Amino acid sequence: MTDRHATVARETAETEIDCTLTLDGSGDSEVDTGIGFLDHMLDAFARHGLFDLELTCDGDLEIDDHHTVEDVGIVLGQAFDEALADRSGIRRFADRRVPMDEAQAGVVVDVSGRPYFRFAGEFSQERVGEFTSVLARHFARSLGQHAGLTLHCEIEGDNAHHEIEALFKGLARALDDATRLDERRSDTPSTKETL
């Protein structure tokens, strides 16, 4: 199997992030963003996508959680883009629904190289711990934009923790499916012959 691995570092006046991602991993993660709930979601993302993920972020949490969540999404998207290289041999498309008790999330992805994002649904509570719920949507958009994904997401439920967790697990399962190598294919999955 090709080594589909990337290391990305990004430093701004708001955050300093180091990320190492292996697409064909075993779901191991070591994450420290300074936001407990985000760490929990990234651990779930790695475990359910079978990605190996090491990620640290030193962000301006004295202001709020926005810059950290957004920039982690950006860096993780860049890592996916780099690890996928020319995207040859991948399945490309995936559609996953994930339940979490009363909540559920749906994620449809095309690893197309053409970023597009659509989100349907509202989070039931404004915050989960120190995490601002609407930032889960922002994380998904940042990840998709920087990984070159067409990404459609939807959530519903009564508990924001469950809605967000279903979303992260749905993202993980859909990305695992779409980025998985298809043994029948060696070329890039496009009539254009490039993505």
Backbone as JSON Lines, residues from 0, in Angstrom:
{"i":0,"aa":"M","n":[0.85,-1.2,0.0],"ca":[0.0,0.0,0.0],"c":[0.88,1.24,0.0]}
{"i":1,"aa":"T","n":[0.51,2.21,-0.76],"ca":[1.22,3.48,-0.82],"c":[1.2,4.15,0.55]}
{"i":2,"aa":"D","n":[2.29,4.81,0.9],"ca":[2.35,5.53,2.18],"c":[1.6,6.85,2.02]}
{"i":3,"aa":"R","n":[0.39,6.9,2.53],"ca":[-0.44,8.11,2.4],"c":[-0.41,8.82,3.74]}
{"i":4,"aa":"H","n":[0.54,9.73,3.83],"ca":[0.92,10.33,5.1],"c":[1.25,11.8,4.85]}
{"i":5,"aa":"A","n":[0.97,12.65,5.83],"ca":[1.32,14.07,5.68],"c":[1.63,14.67,7.04]}
{"i":6,"aa":"T","n":[2.53,15.63,7.03],"ca":[2.83,16.43,8.22],"c":[2.69,17.89,7.81]}
{"i":7,"aa":"V","n":[1.86,18.61,8.55],"ca":[1.57,20.01,8.24],"c":[1.75,20.84,9.51]}
{"i":8,"aa":"A","n":[2.43,21.96,9.36],"ca":[2.56,22.93,10.46],"c":[2.05,24.27,9.97]}
{"i":9,"aa":"R","n":[1.37,24.98,10.86],"ca":[0.83,26.3,10.49],"c":[0.92,27.2,11.71]}
{"i":10,"aa":"E","n":[1.49,28.38,11.51],"ca":[1.63,29.34,12.6],"c":[1.1,30.69,12.15]}
{"i":11,"aa":"T","n":[0.17,31.25,12.93],"ca":[-0.34,32.59,12.7],"c":[-0.26,33.36,14.02]}
{"i":12,"aa":"A","n":[-0.72,34.58,14.01],"ca":[-0.76,35.36,15.26],"c":[-1.81,34.8,16.22]}
{"i":13,"aa":"E","n":[-2.7,33.9,15.74],"ca":[-3.79,33.38,16.55],"c":[-3.59,31.94,17.01]}
{"i":14,"aa":"T","n":[-2.91,31.12,16.19],"ca":[-2.7,29.71,16.53],"c":[-1.36,29.22,16.02]}
{"i":15,"aa":"E","n":[-0.88,28.16,16.69],"ca":[0.3,27.43,16.23],"c":[-0.08,25.95,16.27]}
{"i":16,"aa":"I","n":[-0.07,25.32,15.09],"ca":[-0.59,23.95,14.97],"c":[0.44,23.06,14.3]}
{"i":17,"aa":"D","n":[0.59,21.85,14.84],"ca":[1.38,20.8,14.23],"c":[0.48,19.58,14.07]}
{"i":18,"aa":"C","n":[0.48,18.98,12.88],"ca":[-0.41,17.87,12.58],"c":[0.31,16.82,11.75]}
{"i":19,"aa":"T","n":[0.17,15.57,12.16],"ca":[0.65,14.44,11.37],"c":[-0.54,13.5,11.17]}
{"i":20,"aa":"L","n":[-0.8,13.14,9.92],"ca":[-1.95,12.32,9.57],"c":[-1.49,11.15,8.69]}
{"i":21,"aa":"T","n":[-1.96,9.96,9.03],"ca":[-1.78,8.78,8.19],"c":[-3.16,8.27,7.83]}
{"i":22,"aa":"L","n":[-3.46,8.23,6.53],"ca":[-4.8,7.83,6.09],"c":[-5.07,6.35,6.36]}
{"i":23,"aa":"D","n":[-4.08,5.5,6.12],"ca":[-4.27,4.06,6.27],"c":[-3.7,3.62,7.61]}
{"i":24,"aa":"G","n":[-4.34,4.1,8.66],"ca":[-3.86,3.83,10.01],"c":[-4.71,2.82,10.73]}
{"i":25,"aa":"S","n":[-4.67,2.92,12.06],"ca":[-5.44,1.99,12.9],"c":[-6.35,2.74,13.87]}
{"i":26,"aa":"G","n":[-6.47,4.07,13.69],"ca":[-7.35,4.86,14.54],"c":[-6.69,5.4,15.79]}
{"i":27,"aa":"D","n":[-5.36,5.41,15.82],"ca":[-4.64,5.94,16.98],"c":[-4.6,7.46,16.9]}
{"i":28,"aa":"S","n":[-4.73,8.11,18.06],"ca":[-4.66,9.57,18.07],"c":[-4.0,10.08,19.33]}
{"i":29,"aa":"E","n":[-3.34,11.2,19.15],"ca":[-2.77,11.97,20.25],"c":[-3.08,13.41,19.93]}
{"i":30,"aa":"V","n":[-4.05,13.99,20.64],"ca":[-4.57,15.31,20.3],"c":[-4.59,16.21,21.52]}
{"i":31,"aa":"D","n":[-4.13,17.44,21.34],"ca":[-4.22,18.44,22.41],"c":[-4.42,19.81,21.77]}
{"i":32,"aa":"T","n":[-5.68,20.28,21.82],"ca":[-6.0,21.59,21.25],"c":[-6.26,22.64,22.33]}
{"i":33,"aa":"G","n":[-6.33,22.22,23.59],"ca":[-6.7,23.13,24.66],"c":[-8.21,23.21,24.87]}
{"i":34,"aa":"I","n":[-8.98,22.53,24.02],"ca":[-10.44,22.49,24.14],"c":[-10.82,21.02,24.31]}
{"i":35,"aa":"G","n":[-11.23,20.65,25.51],"ca":[-11.49,19.25,25.81],"c":[-12.47,18.58,24.87]}
{"i":36,"aa":"F","n":[-13.57,19.24,24.55],"ca":[-14.57,18.63,23.69],"c":[-14.05,18.45,22.26]}
{"i":37,"aa":"L","n":[-13.29,19.42,21.76],"ca":[-12.69,19.27,20.43],"c":[-11.72,18.11,20.41]}
{"i":38,"aa":"D","n":[-10.92,17.96,21.46],"ca":[-10.01,16.81,21.55],"c":[-10.8,15.5,21.47]}
{"i":39,"aa":"H","n":[-11.9,15.44,22.21],"ca":[-12.77,14.25,22.22],"c":[-13.3,13.97,20.82]}
{"i":40,"aa":"M","n":[-13.73,15.0,20.1],"ca":[-14.26,14.82,18.75],"c":[-13.17,14.38,17.77]}
{"i":41,"aa":"L","n":[-11.98,14.94,17.88],"ca":[-10.88,14.55,16.99],"c":[-10.42,13.13,17.27]}
{"i":42,"aa":"D","n":[-10.44,12.72,18.55],"ca":[-10.13,11.33,18.88],"c":[-11.16,10.39,18.25]}
{"i":43,"aa":"A","n":[-12.45,10.76,18.33],"ca":[-13.51,9.95,17.72],"c":[-13.36,9.92,16.2]}
{"i":44,"aa":"F","n":[-13.01,11.06,15.61],"ca":[-12.79,11.16,14.16],"c":[-11.68,10.2,13.73]}
{"i":45,"aa":"A","n":[-10.56,10.2,14.43],"ca":[-9.45,9.31,14.09],"c":[-9.85,7.85,14.26]}
{"i":46,"aa":"R","n":[-10.48,7.53,15.38],"ca":[-10.84,6.15,15.67],"c":[-11.83,5.59,14.64]}
{"i":47,"aa":"H","n":[-12.86,6.35,14.32],"ca":[-13.9,5.84,13.43],"c":[-13.52,5.92,11.95]}
{"i":48,"aa":"G","n":[-12.54,6.76,11.61],"ca":[-12.03,6.81,10.24],"c":[-10.82,5.93,10.03]}
{"i":49,"aa":"L","n":[-10.32,5.33,11.12],"ca":[-9.09,4.53,11.08],"c":[-7.92,5.35,10.53]}
{"i":50,"aa":"F","n":[-7.9,6.62,10.92],"ca":[-6.78,7.51,10.61],"c":[-5.88,7.57,11.84]}
{"i":51,"aa":"D","n":[-4.57,7.61,11.64],"ca":[-3.67,7.92,12.75],"c":[-3.45,9.42,12.74]}
{"i":52,"aa":"L","n":[-3.65,10.05,13.88],"ca":[-3.63,11.5,13.96],"c":[-2.86,11.97,15.18]}
{"i":53,"aa":"E","n":[-1.87,12.8,14.95],"ca":[-1.2,13.53,16.03],"c":[-1.41,15.0,15.74]}
{"i":54,"aa":"L","n":[-1.97,15.73,16.71],"ca":[-2.26,17.14,16.47],"c":[-2.16,17.91,17.77]}
{"i":55,"aa":"T","n":[-1.41,19.0,17.73],"ca":[-1.35,19.93,18.86],"c":[-1.67,21.33,18.34]}
{"i":56,"aa":"C","n":[-2.36,22.08,19.18],"ca":[-2.67,23.46,18.84],"c":[-2.51,24.33,20.06]}
{"i":57,"aa":"D","n":[-1.75,25.39,19.91],"ca":[-1.64,26.43,20.93],"c":[-2.36,27.64,20.37]}
{"i":58,"aa":"G","n":[-3.58,27.88,20.85],"ca":[-4.4,28.94,20.29],"c":[-4.74,30.02,21.29]}
{"i":59,"aa":"D","n":[-5.33,31.1,20.8],"ca":[-5.67,32.25,21.63],"c":[-7.02,32.03,22.34]}
{"i":60,"aa":"L","n":[-7.06,30.99,23.17],"ca":[-8.29,30.63,23.87],"c":[-8.73,31.67,24.89]}
{"i":61,"aa":"E","n":[-7.83,32.59,25.23],"ca":[-8.22,33.68,26.12],"c":[-9.23,34.61,25.43]}
{"i":62,"aa":"I","n":[-9.28,34.56,24.1],"ca":[-10.27,35.33,23.35],"c":[-11.55,34.52,23.24]}
{"i":63,"aa":"D","n":[-11.48,33.39,22.55],"ca":[-12.58,32.41,22.48],"c":[-12.06,31.2,21.72]}
{"i":64,"aa":"D","n":[-12.94,30.28,21.37],"ca":[-12.52,29.03,20.73],"c":[-12.54,29.08,19.21]}
{"i":65,"aa":"H","n":[-12.98,30.18,18.62],"ca":[-13.19,30.25,17.17],"c":[-11.91,29.99,16.38]}
{"i":66,"aa":"H","n":[-10.84,30.71,16.67],"ca":[-9.63,30.58,15.86],"c":[-9.05,29.17,15.95]}
{"i":67,"aa":"T","n":[-9.08,28.59,17.13],"ca":[-8.54,27.24,17.31],"c":[-9.33,26.24,16.47]}
{"i":68,"aa":"V","n":[-10.65,26.25,16.57],"ca":[-11.47,25.29,15.84],"c":[-11.31,25.47,14.33]}
{"i":69,"aa":"E","n":[-11.4,26.71,13.87],"ca":[-11.25,26.98,12.44],"c":[-9.89,26.54,11.92]}
{"i":70,"aa":"D","n":[-8.83,26.92,12.62],"ca":[-7.48,26.63,12.13],"c":[-7.15,25.14,12.21]}
{"i":71,"aa":"V","n":[-7.68,24.43,13.19],"ca":[-7.5,22.97,13.23],"c":[-8.18,22.35,12.0]}
{"i":72,"aa":"G","n":[-9.36,22.82,11.64],"ca":[-10.02,22.34,10.42],"c":[-9.2,22.62,9.18]}
{"i":73,"aa":"I","n":[-8.62,23.81,9.1],"ca":[-7.77,24.17,7.95],"c":[-6.58,23.23,7.84]}
{"i":74,"aa":"V","n":[-5.87,23.04,8.95],"ca":[-4.66,22.22,8.93],"c":[-4.98,20.75,8.64]}
{"i":75,"aa":"L","n":[-6.05,20.24,9.24],"ca":[-6.43,18.85,8.98],"c":[-6.83,18.68,7.5]}
{"i":76,"aa":"G","n":[-7.52,19.66,6.94],"ca":[-7.84,19.63,5.51],"c":[-6.59,19.63,4.65]}
{"i":77,"aa":"Q","n":[-5.62,20.47,4.99],"ca":[-4.36,20.51,4.25],"c":[-3.63,19.16,4.33]}
{"i":78,"aa":"A","n":[-3.7,18.54,5.5],"ca":[-3.05,17.23,5.68],"c":[-3.72,16.17,4.8]}
{"i":79,"aa":"F","n":[-5.05,16.16,4.74],"ca":[-5.74,15.24,3.85],"c":[-5.33,15.49,2.4]}
{"i":80,"aa":"D","n":[-5.32,16.74,1.99],"ca":[-4.97,17.08,0.61],"c":[-3.57,16.58,0.27]}
{"i":81,"aa":"E","n":[-2.63,16.81,1.17],"ca":[-1.24,16.39,0.92],"c":[-1.13,14.86,0.9]}
{"i":82,"aa":"A","n":[-1.79,14.2,1.86],"ca":[-1.69,12.74,1.94],"c":[-2.32,12.06,0.73]}
{"i":83,"aa":"L","n":[-3.35,12.67,0.15],"ca":[-4.02,12.09,-1.01],"c":[-3.26,12.29,-2.31]}
{"i":84,"aa":"A","n":[-2.32,13.23,-2.33],"ca":[-1.5,13.52,-3.51],"c":[-2.39,13.71,-4.75]}
{"i":85,"aa":"D","n":[-2.2,12.9,-5.81],"ca":[-2.99,13.09,-7.03],"c":[-4.33,12.36,-6.98]}
{"i":86,"aa":"R","n":[-4.63,11.72,-5.84],"ca":[-5.91,11.03,-5.59],"c":[-6.1,9.79,-6.46]}
{"i":87,"aa":"S","n":[-5.04,9.29,-7.07],"ca":[-5.19,8.11,-7.93],"c":[-5.56,6.9,-7.09]}
{"i":88,"aa":"G","n":[-6.49,6.11,-7.65],"ca":[-6.89,4.86,-7.03],"c":[-7.95,4.94,-5.96]}
{"i":89,"aa":"I","n":[-8.39,6.15,-5.59],"ca":[-9.37,6.27,-4.5],"c":[-10.78,6.0,-5.01]}
{"i":90,"aa":"R","n":[-11.67,5.71,-4.08],"ca":[-13.08,5.49,-4.43],"c":[-13.79,6.81,-4.75]}
{"i":91,"aa":"R","n":[-13.38,7.88,-4.16],"ca":[-13.8,9.26,-4.42],"c":[-15.11,9.67,-3.77]}
{"i":92,"aa":"F","n":[-16.18,8.9,-3.87],"ca":[-17.49,9.29,-3.35],"c":[-17.85,8.46,-2.12]}
{"i":93,"aa":"A","n":[-18.62,9.06,-1.22],"ca":[-19.15,8.3,-0.08],"c":[-20.36,9.02,0.49]}
{"i":94,"aa":"D","n":[-21.21,8.24,1.13],"ca":[-22.44,8.74,1.75],"c":[-22.64,7.95,3.04]}
{"i":95,"aa":"R","n":[-22.63,8.62,4.18],"ca":[-22.77,7.95,5.47],"c":[-23.79,8.66,6.35]}
{"i":96,"aa":"R","n":[-24.59,7.87,7.05],"ca":[-25.47,8.37,8.11],"c":[-25.01,7.71,9.4]}
{"i":97,"aa":"V","n":[-24.91,8.51,10.46],"ca":[-24.47,8.0,11.76],"c":[-25.44,8.46,12.83]}
{"i":98,"aa":"P","n":[-25.99,7.52,13.62],"ca":[-26.85,7.9,14.75],"c":[-26.03,8.03,16.03]}
{"i":99,"aa":"M","n":[-26.52,8.85,16.93],"ca":[-25.97,8.94,18.29],"c":[-27.16,9.17,19.2]}
{"i":100,"aa":"D","n":[-27.69,8.1,19.77],"ca":[-28.91,8.16,20.57],"c":[-30.03,8.82,19.77]}
{"i":101,"aa":"E","n":[-30.56,9.96,20.24],"ca":[-31.68,10.6,19.55],"c":[-31.24,11.42,18.33]}
{"i":102,"aa":"A","n":[-29.95,11.64,18.18],"ca":[-29.42,12.49,17.12],"c":[-28.93,11.64,15.94]}
{"i":103,"aa":"Q","n":[-28.82,12.29,14.79],"ca":[-28.19,11.65,13.65],"c":[-27.55,12.71,12.77]}
{"i":104,"aa":"A","n":[-26.55,12.27,12.03],"ca":[-25.89,13.15,11.08],"c":[-25.72,12.41,9.77]}
{"i":105,"aa":"G","n":[-25.81,13.15,8.68],"ca":[-25.57,12.61,7.36],"c":[-24.43,13.37,6.69]}
{"i":106,"aa":"V","n":[-23.53,12.65,6.06],"ca":[-22.4,13.26,5.37],"c":[-22.26,12.62,3.99]}
{"i":107,"aa":"V","n":[-22.27,13.45,2.95],"ca":[-22.03,13.01,1.58],"c":[-20.8,13.76,1.09]}
{"i":108,"aa":"V","n":[-19.83,13.01,0.56],"ca":[-18.57,13.63,0.17],"c":[-18.14,13.18,-1.22]}
{"i":109,"aa":"D","n":[-17.54,14.11,-1.94],"ca":[-16.86,13.85,-3.2],"c":[-15.46,14.44,-3.05]}
{"i":110,"aa":"V","n":[-14.46,13.59,-3.11],"ca":[-13.06,14.05,-3.0],"c":[-12.67,14.55,-4.39]}
{"i":111,"aa":"S","n":[-13.24,15.68,-4.76],"ca":[-13.26,16.17,-6.14],"c":[-12.16,17.16,-6.47]}
{"i":112,"aa":"G","n":[-11.55,17.76,-5.46],"ca":[-10.64,18.87,-5.71],"c":[-11.37,20.19,-5.9]}
{"i":113,"aa":"R","n":[-12.71,20.14,-5.85],"ca":[-13.52,21.35,-6.02],"c":[-14.29,21.61,-4.73]}
{"i":114,"aa":"P","n":[-13.81,22.5,-3.9],"ca":[-14.47,22.73,-2.61],"c":[-15.87,23.31,-2.76]}
{"i":115,"aa":"Y","n":[-16.81,22.67,-2.09],"ca":[-18.18,23.18,-1.98],"c":[-18.72,22.66,-0.66]}
{"i":116,"aa":"F","n":[-19.48,23.5,0.07],"ca":[-19.98,23.09,1.38],"c":[-21.44,23.47,1.52]}
{"i":117,"aa":"R","n":[-22.23,22.51,2.0],"ca":[-23.63,22.74,2.32],"c":[-23.92,22.09,3.66]}
{"i":118,"aa":"F","n":[-24.66,22.8,4.52],"ca":[-24.97,22.28,5.86],"c":[-26.44,22.53,6.15]}
{"i":119,"aa":"A","n":[-27.13,21.52,6.65],"ca":[-28.54,21.65,7.02],"c":[-28.72,21.22,8.47]}
{"i":120,"aa":"G","n":[-29.48,22.0,9.23],"ca":[-29.78,21.68,10.62],"c":[-29.24,22.73,11.57]}
{"i":121,"aa":"E","n":[-29.75,22.7,12.78],"ca":[-29.33,23.62,13.84],"c":[-28.96,22.81,15.07]}
{"i":122,"aa":"F","n":[-27.96,23.27,15.78],"ca":[-27.55,22.59,17.01],"c":[-28.5,22.98,18.15]}
{"i":123,"aa":"S","n":[-28.81,22.01,18.98],"ca":[-29.86,22.19,20.0],"c":[-29.44,23.06,21.17]}
{"i":124,"aa":"Q","n":[-28.16,23.09,21.5],"ca":[-27.66,23.95,22.56],"c":[-26.5,24.79,22.02]}
{"i":125,"aa":"E","n":[-26.32,25.95,22.61],"ca":[-25.3,26.88,22.13],"c":[-23.88,26.39,22.4]}
{"i":126,"aa":"R","n":[-23.68,25.68,23.51],"ca":[-22.33,25.26,23.9],"c":[-22.34,23.83,24.39]}
{"i":127,"aa":"V","n":[-21.2,23.17,24.21],"ca":[-20.92,21.89,24.85],"c":[-19.59,22.09,25.58]}
{"i":128,"aa":"G","n":[-19.66,22.21,26.9],"ca":[-18.46,22.57,27.65],"c":[-17.96,23.92,27.2]}
{"i":129,"aa":"E","n":[-16.67,23.98,26.84],"ca":[-16.09,25.24,26.38],"c":[-16.12,25.37,24.85]}
{"i":130,"aa":"F","n":[-16.85,24.48,24.19],"ca":[-16.93,24.44,22.73],"c":[-18.22,25.1,22.26]}
{"i":131,"aa":"T","n":[-18.11,26.08,21.36],"ca":[-19.28,26.74,20.78],"c":[-19.84,25.86,19.68]}
{"i":132,"aa":"S","n":[-21.08,25.42,19.83],"ca":[-21.65,24.38,18.96],"c":[-21.58,24.7,17.47]}
{"i":133,"aa":"V","n":[-21.89,25.94,17.08],"ca":[-21.9,26.27,15.64],"c":[-20.52,26.13,15.0]}
{"i":134,"aa":"L","n":[-19.48,26.07,15.82],"ca":[-18.14,25.91,15.27],"c":[-17.91,24.52,14.7]}
{"i":135,"aa":"A","n":[-18.76,23.55,15.05],"ca":[-18.67,22.23,14.41],"c":[-18.93,22.36,12.92]}
{"i":136,"aa":"R","n":[-19.91,23.18,12.56],"ca":[-20.2,23.44,11.14],"c":[-19.01,24.15,10.49]}
{"i":137,"aa":"H","n":[-18.44,25.11,11.2],"ca":[-17.3,25.86,10.67],"c":[-16.09,24.95,10.49]}
{"i":138,"aa":"F","n":[-15.88,24.03,11.44],"ca":[-14.79,23.06,11.33],"c":[-14.95,22.23,10.05]}
{"i":139,"aa":"A","n":[-16.16,21.71,9.84],"ca":[-16.41,20.87,8.66],"c":[-16.16,21.66,7.37]}
{"i":140,"aa":"R","n":[-16.61,22.92,7.33],"ca":[-16.39,23.74,6.14],"c":[-14.9,23.98,5.9]}
{"i":141,"aa":"S","n":[-14.16,24.3,6.96],"ca":[-12.71,24.56,6.83],"c":[-11.98,23.3,6.37]}
{"i":142,"aa":"L","n":[-12.33,22.16,6.96],"ca":[-11.74,20.89,6.56],"c":[-12.01,20.62,5.08]}
{"i":143,"aa":"G","n":[-13.26,20.74,4.67],"ca":[-13.63,20.46,3.29],"c":[-12.99,21.39,2.3]}
{"i":144,"aa":"Q","n":[-12.94,22.67,2.63],"ca":[-12.36,23.66,1.72],"c":[-10.89,23.36,1.46]}
{"i":145,"aa":"H","n":[-10.16,23.03,2.53],"ca":[-8.71,22.86,2.4],"c":[-8.31,21.46,1.96]}
{"i":146,"aa":"A","n":[-9.23,20.5,2.03],"ca":[-8.97,19.16,1.5],"c":[-9.47,19.04,0.06]}
{"i":147,"aa":"G","n":[-10.18,20.05,-0.44],"ca":[-10.72,20.0,-1.79],"c":[-11.91,19.07,-1.92]}
{"i":148,"aa":"L","n":[-12.84,19.17,-0.95],"ca":[-13.99,18.28,-0.92],"c":[-15.27,19.02,-1.31]}
{"i":149,"aa":"T","n":[-16.14,18.33,-2.04],"ca":[-17.54,18.72,-2.1],"c":[-18.18,17.99,-0.94]}
{"i":150,"aa":"L","n":[-18.76,18.76,0.0],"ca":[-19.18,18.19,1.28],"c":[-20.58,18.68,1.63]}
{"i":151,"aa":"H","n":[-21.5,17.75,1.79],"ca":[-22.85,18.06,2.21],"c":[-23.09,17.38,3.56]}
{"i":152,"aa":"C","n":[-23.47,18.16,4.57],"ca":[-23.69,17.64,5.91],"c":[-25.06,18.05,6.41]}
{"i":153,"aa":"E","n":[-25.66,17.2,7.25],"ca":[-26.9,17.58,7.92],"c":[-26.93,16.92,9.3]}
{"i":154,"aa":"I","n":[-27.58,17.61,10.24],"ca":[-27.72,17.07,11.59],"c":[-29.14,17.29,12.06]}
{"i":155,"aa":"E","n":[-29.57,16.42,13.0],"ca":[-30.83,16.64,13.7],"c":[-30.73,15.93,15.04]}
{"i":156,"aa":"G","n":[-31.51,16.39,16.01],"ca":[-31.51,15.77,17.33],"c":[-32.0,16.73,18.38]}
{"i":157,"aa":"D","n":[-31.77,16.38,19.64],"ca":[-32.19,17.2,20.78],"c":[-31.04,17.58,21.69]}
{"i":158,"aa":"N","n":[-29.84,17.06,21.4],"ca":[-28.7,17.26,22.29],"c":[-27.48,17.6,21.44]}
{"i":159,"aa":"A","n":[-26.91,18.78,21.65],"ca":[-25.81,19.25,20.81],"c":[-24.59,18.34,20.89]}
{"i":160,"aa":"H","n":[-24.31,17.79,22.07],"ca":[-23.18,16.87,22.18],"c":[-23.36,15.7,21.21]}
{"i":161,"aa":"H","n":[-24.55,15.12,21.2],"ca":[-24.82,13.99,20.32],"c":[-24.83,14.41,18.85]}
{"i":162,"aa":"E","n":[-25.38,15.56,18.55],"ca":[-25.42,16.04,17.16],"c":[-24.0,16.24,16.62]}
{"i":163,"aa":"I","n":[-23.15,16.88,17.41],"ca":[-21.78,17.15,16.98],"c":[-20.98,15.85,16.88]}
{"i":164,"aa":"E","n":[-21.16,14.97,17.85],"ca":[-20.43,13.7,17.81],"c":[-20.85,12.86,16.6]}
{"i":165,"aa":"A","n":[-22.13,12.83,16.29],"ca":[-22.59,12.12,15.1],"c":[-21.98,12.74,13.84]}
{"i":166,"aa":"L","n":[-21.88,14.07,13.8],"ca":[-21.28,14.75,12.66],"c":[-19.82,14.36,12.48]}
{"i":167,"aa":"F","n":[-19.04,14.39,13.55],"ca":[-17.61,14.05,13.46],"c":[-17.43,12.58,13.05]}
{"i":168,"aa":"K","n":[-18.26,11.71,13.6],"ca":[-18.17,10.29,13.23],"c":[-18.61,10.08,11.79]}
{"i":169,"aa":"G","n":[-19.63,10.81,11.35],"ca":[-20.06,10.73,9.96],"c":[-18.98,11.21,9.0]}
{"i":170,"aa":"L","n":[-18.32,12.32,9.37],"ca":[-17.2,12.81,8.56],"c":[-16.11,11.76,8.46]}
{"i":171,"aa":"A","n":[-15.81,11.14,9.59],"ca":[-14.75,10.12,9.62],"c":[-15.09,8.93,8.73]}
{"i":172,"aa":"R","n":[-16.3,8.4,8.87],"ca":[-16.68,7.22,8.1],"c":[-16.76,7.55,6.6]}
{"i":173,"aa":"A","n":[-17.32,8.71,6.27],"ca":[-17.42,9.08,4.85],"c":[-16.03,9.3,4.25]}
{"i":174,"aa":"L","n":[-15.15,9.96,4.97],"ca":[-13.8,10.2,4.44],"c":[-13.01,8.9,4.34]}
{"i":175,"aa":"D","n":[-13.2,8.01,5.3],"ca":[-12.53,6.7,5.19],"c":[-13.01,5.98,3.92]}
{"i":176,"aa":"D","n":[-14.32,5.95,3.71],"ca":[-14.86,5.29,2.52],"c":[-14.35,5.94,1.23]}
{"i":177,"aa":"A","n":[-14.42,7.26,1.15],"ca":[-14.1,7.96,-0.09],"c":[-12.61,7.95,-0.42]}
{"i":178,"aa":"T","n":[-11.76,7.94,0.61],"ca":[-10.31,7.99,0.36],"c":[-9.68,6.61,0.28]}
{"i":179,"aa":"R","n":[-10.48,5.58,0.56],"ca":[-9.95,4.21,0.51],"c":[-9.54,3.86,-0.92]}
{"i":180,"aa":"L","n":[-8.45,3.12,-1.03],"ca":[-7.98,2.69,-2.34],"c":[-8.85,1.55,-2.85]}
{"i":181,"aa":"D","n":[-9.2,1.62,-4.13],"ca":[-9.98,0.6,-4.81],"c":[-9.0,-0.26,-5.61]}
{"i":182,"aa":"E","n":[-8.91,-1.53,-5.27],"ca":[-7.92,-2.41,-5.92],"c":[-8.15,-2.55,-7.42]}
{"i":183,"aa":"R","n":[-9.35,-2.2,-7.9],"ca":[-9.64,-2.29,-9.32],"c":[-9.16,-1.06,-10.09]}
{"i":184,"aa":"R","n":[-8.75,-0.03,-9.38],"ca":[-8.44,1.25,-10.02],"c":[-7.0,1.66,-9.72]}
{"i":185,"aa":"S","n":[-6.29,2.09,-10.75],"ca":[-4.95,2.64,-10.55],"c":[-4.87,4.09,-10.99]}
{"i":186,"aa":"D","n":[-5.88,4.49,-11.77],"ca":[-5.89,5.86,-12.29],"c":[-6.68,6.8,-11.38]}
{"i":187,"aa":"T","n":[-6.74,8.04,-11.78],"ca":[-7.53,9.03,-11.05],"c":[-9.0,8.86,-11.44]}
{"i":188,"aa":"P","n":[-9.91,8.79,-10.45],"ca":[-11.32,8.51,-10.75],"c":[-12.07,9.71,-11.32]}
{"i":189,"aa":"S","n":[-11.74,10.06,-12.56],"ca":[-12.4,11.17,-13.23],"c":[-12.26,11.02,-14.73]}
{"i":190,"aa":"T","n":[-13.3,11.37,-15.47],"ca":[-13.18,11.37,-16.93],"c":[-12.21,12.44,-17.41]}
{"i":191,"aa":"K","n":[-11.93,13.42,-16.55],"ca":[-10.94,14.45,-16.89],"c":[-9.51,13.92,-16.73]}
{"i":192,"aa":"E","n":[-9.38,12.77,-16.03],"ca":[-8.11,12.15,-15.7],"c":[-7.29,12.95,-14.72]}
{"i":193,"aa":"T","n":[-7.95,13.89,-14.03],"ca":[-7.29,14.63,-12.96],"c":[-8.36,15.15,-12.01]}
{"i":194,"aa":"L","n":[-7.99,15.31,-10.75],"ca":[-8.88,15.91,-9.75],"c":[-8.17,17.09,-9.13]}
